[in-house]
Tab-separated table of N, CA, C and O in Angstrom:
chain	number	residue	atom	x	y	z
K	1	MET	N	138.955	-0.321	80.820
K	1	MET	CA	139.308	-0.423	82.285
K	1	MET	C	138.426	-1.794	82.478
K	1	MET	O	137.247	-1.753	82.352
K	2	SER	N	139.068	-2.604	83.293
K	2	SER	CA	138.528	-3.909	83.804
K	2	SER	C	137.587	-3.486	84.949
K	2	SER	O	137.974	-2.421	85.555
K	3	LYS	N	136.719	-4.432	85.073
K	3	LYS	CA	135.683	-4.138	86.117
K	3	LYS	C	136.143	-4.049	87.645
K	3	LYS	O	135.906	-3.221	88.514
K	4	ASP	N	137.250	-4.731	87.772
K	4	ASP	CA	138.086	-4.700	89.145
K	4	ASP	C	138.867	-3.429	89.342
K	4	ASP	O	139.263	-3.018	90.518
K	5	LYS	N	138.953	-2.585	88.247
K	5	LYS	CA	139.851	-1.402	88.588
K	5	LYS	C	138.845	-0.213	88.494
K	5	LYS	O	139.070	0.858	88.816
K	6	LEU	N	137.369	-0.308	88.396
K	6	LEU	CA	136.562	0.517	88.551
K	6	LEU	C	136.451	1.143	89.755
K	6	LEU	O	136.781	0.547	90.855
K	7	PRO	N	136.420	2.595	90.151
K	7	PRO	CA	136.415	3.115	91.507
K	7	PRO	C	135.381	2.307	92.623
K	7	PRO	O	134.269	1.941	91.867
K	8	LYS	N	135.844	2.225	93.551
K	8	LYS	CA	134.823	1.421	94.509
K	8	LYS	C	133.462	2.135	94.996
K	8	LYS	O	132.537	1.386	94.921
K	9	ASN	N	133.385	3.193	94.820
K	9	ASN	CA	132.128	3.926	94.655
K	9	ASN	C	131.202	3.664	93.571
K	9	ASN	O	130.176	3.247	93.718
K	10	PHE	N	131.860	3.574	92.397
K	10	PHE	CA	131.185	3.300	91.129
K	10	PHE	C	130.812	1.904	91.199
K	10	PHE	O	129.385	1.560	91.055
K	11	GLN	N	131.559	0.801	91.765
K	11	GLN	CA	131.082	-0.526	92.144
K	11	GLN	C	129.985	-0.568	93.028
K	11	GLN	O	129.040	-1.344	92.614
K	12	LYS	N	130.042	0.192	94.128
K	12	LYS	CA	128.958	0.054	95.143
K	12	LYS	C	127.748	0.617	94.395
K	12	LYS	O	126.636	0.197	94.746
K	13	LEU	N	127.850	1.740	93.723
K	13	LEU	CA	126.664	2.299	93.143
K	13	LEU	C	125.869	1.287	92.345
K	13	LEU	O	124.622	0.921	92.182
K	14	GLN	N	126.904	0.540	91.464
K	14	GLN	CA	126.212	-0.453	90.459
K	14	GLN	C	125.588	-1.679	91.203
K	14	GLN	O	124.509	-2.286	91.154
K	15	GLN	N	126.392	-1.994	92.462
K	15	GLN	CA	125.823	-3.133	93.240
K	15	GLN	C	124.493	-2.570	94.020
K	15	GLN	O	123.443	-3.498	93.990
K	16	ASN	N	124.107	-1.418	94.485
K	16	ASN	CA	123.317	-0.930	95.503
K	16	ASN	C	122.159	-0.521	94.637
K	16	ASN	O	120.888	-0.401	94.943
K	17	HIS	N	122.339	-0.069	93.287
K	17	HIS	CA	121.459	0.653	92.423
K	17	HIS	C	121.526	0.317	90.995
K	17	HIS	O	121.767	0.940	90.190
K	18	PRO	N	121.388	-1.024	90.858
K	18	PRO	CA	121.730	-1.674	89.302
K	18	PRO	C	120.726	-1.128	88.109
K	18	PRO	O	121.222	-0.536	87.420
K	19	GLU	N	119.438	-0.614	88.638
K	19	GLU	CA	118.531	0.065	87.733
K	19	GLU	C	118.900	1.373	87.322
K	19	GLU	O	118.819	1.784	86.112
K	20	PHE	N	119.481	2.145	88.352
K	20	PHE	CA	119.576	3.627	88.086
K	20	PHE	C	121.165	3.511	87.221
K	20	PHE	O	121.140	4.254	86.371
K	21	MET	N	121.912	2.648	87.563
K	21	MET	CA	123.193	2.630	86.656
K	21	MET	C	122.949	2.193	85.496
K	21	MET	O	123.681	2.686	84.414
K	22	ALA	N	121.974	1.297	85.092
K	22	ALA	CA	121.602	1.094	83.814
K	22	ALA	C	121.382	2.166	83.124
K	22	ALA	O	121.583	2.414	81.868
K	23	ALA	N	120.276	2.896	83.716
K	23	ALA	CA	119.899	4.046	83.182
K	23	ALA	C	120.878	5.192	82.662
K	23	ALA	O	120.764	5.941	81.616
K	24	VAL	N	121.804	5.424	83.564
K	24	VAL	CA	122.871	6.245	83.398
K	24	VAL	C	123.715	5.732	82.274
K	24	VAL	O	124.075	6.609	81.410
K	25	GLY	N	123.972	4.414	82.021
K	25	GLY	CA	124.870	3.919	81.283
K	25	GLY	C	123.723	4.033	79.726
K	25	GLY	O	124.644	4.319	78.653
K	26	ASN	N	122.556	3.923	80.033
K	26	ASN	CA	121.746	4.060	78.524
K	26	ASN	C	121.700	5.576	78.288
K	26	ASN	O	121.898	5.728	77.110
K	27	LEU	N	121.670	6.444	79.075
K	27	LEU	CA	121.734	7.883	78.753
K	27	LEU	C	123.202	8.029	77.861
K	27	LEU	O	123.229	8.772	77.059
K	28	GLY	N	124.280	7.653	78.586
K	28	GLY	CA	125.634	7.764	78.282
K	28	GLY	C	125.703	7.213	76.686
K	28	GLY	O	126.233	7.953	75.666
K	29	LYS	N	125.159	6.152	76.569
K	29	LYS	CA	125.089	5.509	74.932
K	29	LYS	C	124.249	6.539	73.957
K	29	LYS	O	124.634	6.572	72.962
K	30	ALA	N	123.202	6.933	74.571
K	30	ALA	CA	122.043	7.612	73.756
K	30	ALA	C	123.115	8.811	73.289
K	30	ALA	O	122.823	9.099	72.171
K	31	VAL	N	123.400	9.655	74.171
K	31	VAL	CA	124.023	10.911	73.764
K	31	VAL	C	125.347	10.716	72.737
K	31	VAL	O	125.424	11.321	71.996
K	32	ARG	N	125.893	9.557	72.940
K	32	ARG	CA	127.230	9.448	72.204
K	32	ARG	C	126.715	9.193	70.701
K	32	ARG	O	127.198	9.495	69.772
K	33	GLU	N	125.507	8.656	70.470
K	33	GLU	CA	124.970	8.131	69.185
K	33	GLU	C	124.023	9.279	68.817
K	33	GLU	O	123.535	9.175	67.603
K	34	ALA	N	123.858	10.371	69.507
K	34	ALA	CA	123.067	11.425	68.916
K	34	ALA	C	123.299	12.219	67.967
K	34	ALA	O	122.670	13.078	67.389
K	35	GLY	N	124.766	12.255	67.586
K	35	GLY	CA	125.416	13.167	66.778
K	35	GLY	C	126.464	12.578	66.123
K	35	GLY	O	126.559	11.445	65.983
K	36	SER	N	127.482	13.480	65.299
K	36	SER	CA	128.486	13.016	64.420
K	36	SER	C	129.788	12.771	65.132
K	36	SER	O	130.656	12.464	64.516
K	37	LEU	N	129.960	13.380	66.306
K	37	LEU	CA	131.353	13.290	66.764
K	37	LEU	C	131.721	11.860	67.197
K	37	LEU	O	130.976	10.924	67.717
K	38	ASP	N	132.828	11.719	66.787
K	38	ASP	CA	133.588	10.176	67.137
K	38	ASP	C	133.865	10.120	68.754
K	38	ASP	O	134.094	11.101	69.386
K	39	GLU	N	134.378	8.963	69.167
K	39	GLU	CA	134.619	8.472	70.227
K	39	GLU	C	135.715	9.381	70.947
K	39	GLU	O	135.567	9.744	72.207
K	40	LYS	N	136.657	9.436	70.204
K	40	LYS	CA	137.799	10.278	70.803
K	40	LYS	C	137.382	11.642	71.107
K	40	LYS	O	137.809	12.058	72.089
K	41	THR	N	136.805	12.441	69.989
K	41	THR	CA	136.312	13.749	70.413
K	41	THR	C	135.398	13.948	71.477
K	41	THR	O	135.521	14.648	72.441
K	42	ILE	N	134.401	12.914	71.532
K	42	ILE	CA	133.474	12.902	72.543
K	42	ILE	C	134.229	12.913	74.064
K	42	ILE	O	134.004	13.464	75.116
K	43	ASN	N	135.185	11.960	74.237
K	43	ASN	CA	136.066	11.794	75.444
K	43	ASN	C	136.774	12.997	75.809
K	43	ASN	O	137.038	13.337	76.836
K	44	LEU	N	137.462	13.498	74.846
K	44	LEU	CA	138.135	14.712	75.073
K	44	LEU	C	137.260	15.824	75.358
K	44	LEU	O	137.743	16.608	76.375
K	45	LEU	N	136.108	16.113	74.850
K	45	LEU	CA	135.207	16.995	75.540
K	45	LEU	C	134.821	16.742	76.937
K	45	LEU	O	134.917	17.719	77.794
K	46	GLN	N	134.275	15.585	77.201
K	46	GLN	CA	134.170	15.252	78.614
K	46	GLN	C	135.188	15.380	79.619
K	46	GLN	O	135.079	15.695	80.679
K	47	MET	N	136.453	15.110	79.202
K	47	MET	CA	137.678	15.207	79.966
K	47	MET	C	137.893	16.673	80.209
K	47	MET	O	138.141	17.230	81.401
K	48	ALA	N	137.592	17.701	78.935
K	48	ALA	CA	137.658	18.858	79.410
K	48	ALA	C	136.784	19.476	80.357
K	48	ALA	O	136.958	20.283	81.297
K	49	ALA	N	135.354	19.103	80.256
K	49	ALA	CA	134.440	19.599	81.131
K	49	ALA	C	134.662	18.815	82.679
K	49	ALA	O	134.431	19.861	83.403
K	50	ALA	N	135.286	17.774	82.680
K	50	ALA	CA	135.663	17.178	84.283
K	50	ALA	C	136.833	18.171	84.413
K	50	ALA	O	136.944	18.425	85.795
K	51	ALA	N	137.852	18.388	83.684
K	51	ALA	CA	138.815	19.387	84.195
K	51	ALA	C	138.378	20.686	84.806
K	51	ALA	O	138.659	21.226	85.774
K	52	ALA	N	137.355	21.388	83.975
K	52	ALA	CA	136.749	22.434	84.419
K	52	ALA	C	135.954	22.387	85.862
K	52	ALA	O	135.886	23.281	86.494
K	53	LEU	N	135.539	21.040	86.106
K	53	LEU	CA	134.800	20.954	87.283
K	53	LEU	C	135.548	20.360	88.363
K	53	LEU	O	135.146	19.984	89.357
K	54	ARG	N	137.026	20.295	88.011
K	54	ARG	CA	137.853	19.473	88.934
K	54	ARG	C	137.505	18.111	89.448
K	54	ARG	O	137.599	18.043	90.632
K	55	MET	N	137.224	17.490	88.481
K	55	MET	CA	136.742	16.004	89.029
K	55	MET	C	137.667	15.129	88.666
K	55	MET	O	137.828	14.537	87.282
K	56	GLU	N	138.609	14.826	89.456
K	56	GLU	CA	139.835	13.856	89.253
K	56	GLU	C	139.314	12.748	88.344
K	56	GLU	O	140.226	12.357	87.716
K	57	GLY	N	138.627	12.039	89.034
K	57	GLY	CA	138.244	10.718	88.662
K	57	GLY	C	137.827	10.647	87.196
K	57	GLY	O	138.203	9.683	86.398
K	58	ALA	N	136.947	11.628	86.960
K	58	ALA	CA	136.296	11.598	85.472
K	58	ALA	C	137.375	12.114	84.667
K	58	ALA	O	137.445	11.716	83.321
K	59	VAL	N	138.343	13.144	84.898
K	59	VAL	CA	139.517	13.346	84.017
K	59	VAL	C	140.237	11.932	83.810
K	59	VAL	O	140.838	11.713	82.618
K	60	HIS	N	140.691	11.218	84.666
K	60	HIS	CA	141.294	9.857	84.485
K	60	HIS	C	140.581	9.034	83.709
K	60	HIS	O	141.059	8.662	82.581
K	61	SER	N	139.404	8.818	83.925
K	61	SER	CA	138.668	8.071	83.194
K	61	SER	C	138.366	8.474	81.454
K	61	SER	O	138.609	7.819	80.731
K	62	HIS	N	138.242	9.704	81.549
K	62	HIS	CA	138.016	10.279	80.167
K	62	HIS	C	139.392	10.347	79.148
K	62	HIS	O	139.416	10.120	78.059
K	63	ALA	N	140.354	10.671	79.975
K	63	ALA	CA	141.742	10.688	79.218
K	63	ALA	C	142.213	9.219	78.999
K	63	ALA	O	142.379	9.021	77.865
K	64	ARG	N	141.762	8.058	79.427
K	64	ARG	CA	141.869	6.898	79.265
K	64	ARG	C	141.135	6.464	78.159
K	64	ARG	O	141.670	5.878	77.031
K	65	ARG	N	139.956	6.966	78.376
K	65	ARG	CA	138.888	6.306	77.121
K	65	ARG	C	139.413	7.119	75.841
K	65	ARG	O	139.363	6.494	74.778
K	66	ALA	N	139.760	8.263	75.982
K	66	ALA	CA	140.207	9.159	74.666
K	66	ALA	C	141.449	8.569	73.891
K	66	ALA	O	141.406	8.384	72.796
K	67	MET	N	142.504	8.012	74.829
K	67	MET	CA	143.389	7.368	74.285
K	67	MET	C	143.250	5.937	73.953
K	67	MET	O	143.909	5.478	72.940
K	68	SER	N	142.129	5.295	74.446
K	68	SER	CA	141.692	3.991	73.897
K	68	SER	C	141.216	4.099	72.392
K	68	SER	O	141.036	3.339	71.638
K	69	ALA	N	140.286	5.315	72.299
K	69	ALA	CA	139.852	5.603	71.129
K	69	ALA	C	140.665	6.360	70.157
K	69	ALA	O	140.266	6.652	69.091
K	70	GLY	N	141.835	6.363	70.188
K	70	GLY	CA	142.836	6.766	69.275
K	70	GLY	C	143.556	8.189	69.571
K	70	GLY	O	144.373	8.840	68.837
K	71	ALA	N	143.318	8.743	70.671
K	71	ALA	CA	143.998	10.149	70.953
K	71	ALA	C	145.291	9.842	71.484
K	71	ALA	O	145.481	8.822	72.180
K	72	THR	N	146.180	10.675	71.179
K	72	THR	CA	147.647	10.629	71.819
K	72	THR	C	147.731	11.293	73.022
K	72	THR	O	146.847	12.010	73.326
K	73	GLU	N	148.759	11.132	73.834
K	73	GLU	CA	149.148	12.067	75.124
K	73	GLU	C	149.230	13.276	74.538
K	73	GLU	O	148.792	14.121	75.397
K	74	GLU	N	149.535	13.463	73.439
K	74	GLU	CA	149.558	15.066	72.965
K	74	GLU	C	148.323	15.584	72.821
K	74	GLU	O	148.243	16.767	73.226
K	75	ASP	N	147.440	14.631	72.433
K	75	ASP	CA	146.027	15.218	72.002
K	75	ASP	C	145.322	15.510	73.521
K	75	ASP	O	144.783	16.572	73.582
K	76	VAL	N	145.717	14.761	74.294
K	76	VAL	CA	144.828	14.901	75.592
K	76	VAL	C	145.527	15.960	76.346
K	76	VAL	O	144.851	16.850	76.835
K	77	ARG	N	146.762	16.174	76.440
K	77	ARG	CA	147.378	17.430	76.884
K	77	ARG	C	146.872	18.679	76.142
K	77	ARG	O	146.937	20.060	76.984
K	78	HIS	N	147.002	18.681	74.794
K	78	HIS	CA	146.581	19.945	74.057
K	78	HIS	C	145.096	20.273	74.427
K	78	HIS	O	144.766	21.385	74.682
K	79	ALA	N	144.273	19.267	74.743
K	79	ALA	CA	142.764	19.527	75.001
K	79	ALA	C	142.664	20.135	76.396
K	79	ALA	O	141.758	20.944	76.524
K	80	LEU	N	143.571	19.887	77.164
K	80	LEU	CA	143.595	20.846	78.630
K	80	LEU	C	144.484	22.064	78.313
K	80	LEU	O	143.690	23.037	78.987
K	81	ILE	N	145.296	22.026	77.856
K	81	ILE	CA	146.149	23.582	77.620
K	81	ILE	C	145.049	24.415	77.031
K	81	ILE	O	145.172	25.939	77.251
K	82	VAL	N	144.428	24.203	75.916
K	82	VAL	CA	143.374	25.177	75.359
K	82	VAL	C	142.510	25.693	76.209
K	82	VAL	O	141.961	26.728	75.956
K	83	LEU	N	142.271	25.047	77.382
K	83	LEU	CA	141.276	25.664	78.473
K	83	LEU	C	141.817	26.662	79.155
K	83	LEU	O	141.147	27.264	80.062
K	84	THR	N	143.034	26.992	79.019
K	84	THR	CA	143.857	27.960	80.100
K	84	THR	C	142.976	29.222	80.318
K	84	THR	O	142.770	29.807	81.195
K	85	SER	N	142.657	29.862	79.240
K	85	SER	CA	141.981	31.127	79.201
K	85	SER	C	140.466	31.101	79.462
K	85	SER	O	139.940	32.080	79.942
K	86	THR	N	140.044	29.966	79.574
K	86	THR	CA	138.609	29.644	79.981
K	86	THR	C	138.642	29.191	81.392
K	86	THR	O	137.867	29.732	82.517
K	87	ILE	N	139.472	28.469	81.809
K	87	ILE	CA	139.397	27.737	83.302
K	87	ILE	C	140.315	28.197	84.309
K	87	ILE	O	140.326	27.927	85.391
K	88	GLY	N	141.570	28.843	83.467
K	88	GLY	CA	142.511	29.377	84.428
K	88	GLY	C	143.854	28.260	84.628
K	88	GLY	O	143.597	27.106	84.344
K	89	PHE	N	144.828	28.812	84.455
K	89	PHE	CA	146.143	28.089	84.734
K	89	PHE	C	146.104	26.977	85.929
K	89	PHE	O	146.521	25.728	85.710
K	90	PRO	N	145.783	27.430	87.123
K	90	PRO	CA	145.483	26.443	88.143
K	90	PRO	C	145.016	25.089	88.003
K	90	PRO	O	145.512	24.074	88.146
K	91	ALA	N	143.576	25.470	87.380
K	91	ALA	CA	142.826	24.180	87.020
K	91	ALA	C	143.303	23.269	85.887
K	91	ALA	O	143.651	22.285	85.951
K	92	VAL	N	144.125	24.102	84.903
K	92	VAL	CA	144.766	23.232	83.835
K	92	VAL	C	145.888	22.443	84.238
K	92	VAL	O	146.146	21.237	84.125
K	93	ALA	N	146.678	23.094	85.114
K	93	ALA	CA	147.812	22.472	85.911
K	93	ALA	C	147.475	21.290	86.532
K	93	ALA	O	148.132	20.107	86.602
K	94	THR	N	146.548	21.592	87.517
K	94	THR	CA	145.954	20.200	88.074
K	94	THR	C	145.511	19.103	87.297
K	94	THR	O	145.884	17.962	87.455
K	95	ALA	N	144.704	19.462	86.427
K	95	ALA	CA	144.043	18.470	85.271
K	95	ALA	C	145.265	17.944	84.583
K	95	ALA	O	145.215	16.587	84.487
K	96	THR	N	146.355	18.409	84.381
K	96	THR	CA	147.669	18.087	83.640
K	96	THR	C	148.072	16.879	84.632
K	96	THR	O	148.715	15.999	84.235
K	97	SER	N	148.123	17.301	85.931
K	97	SER	CA	148.783	16.160	86.885
K	97	SER	C	147.893	14.964	86.622
K	97	SER	O	148.518	13.847	87.014
K	98	TRP	N	146.598	15.125	86.763
K	98	TRP	CA	146.015	13.942	86.772
K	98	TRP	C	145.895	12.925	85.454
K	98	TRP	O	146.211	11.624	85.603
K	99	VAL	N	146.316	13.807	84.332
K	99	VAL	CA	146.622	13.229	83.207
K	99	VAL	C	147.974	12.412	83.276
K	99	VAL	O	148.103	11.140	83.016
K	100	ASN	N	148.952	12.769	83.940
K	100	ASN	CA	150.101	12.233	84.222
K	100	ASN	C	149.821	10.736	84.951
K	100	ASN	O	150.652	10.149	84.818
K	101	ASP	N	148.898	11.044	85.955
K	101	ASP	CA	148.593	9.635	86.665
K	101	ASP	C	148.244	8.592	85.840
K	101	ASP	O	148.946	7.553	85.937
K	102	VAL	N	147.650	8.797	84.560
K	102	VAL	CA	146.901	7.965	83.640
K	102	VAL	C	148.206	7.538	82.634
K	102	VAL	O	148.437	6.471	82.337
K	103	SER	N	148.988	8.474	82.344
K	103	SER	CA	150.111	8.133	81.472
K	103	SER	C	151.222	7.394	82.039
K	103	SER	O	151.870	6.631	81.288
K	104	GLU	N	151.449	7.448	83.421
K	104	GLU	CA	152.189	6.444	84.134
K	104	GLU	C	152.023	5.342	84.351
K	104	GLU	O	152.548	4.520	84.921
K	105	ASP	N	150.504	4.989	84.364
K	105	ASP	CA	149.837	3.751	84.524
K	105	ASP	C	150.585	2.852	83.458
K	105	ASP	O	150.930	2.992	82.293
């Protein structure tokens, strides 16, 4: 995602708190490199967690990142529907609508 497409709040945080945002970025990099999971799997997991927490922007972001890392739309949708017995159908349906936003871009 290009810098001009980042959410305005994210851009504002970067502008107002550059050291904090650098630390958050470094933490993200460190946890990605701490184990054997590939980028696609990491983003599918993070998207699933975001769906469980009903975080629309994070579902958008991690769905895009997962697809950029090689996940298909089918992979992304499957990662959500397997959550049904854990987070419930309404949350899965909502997260699926957010993935539709991304796939329609």
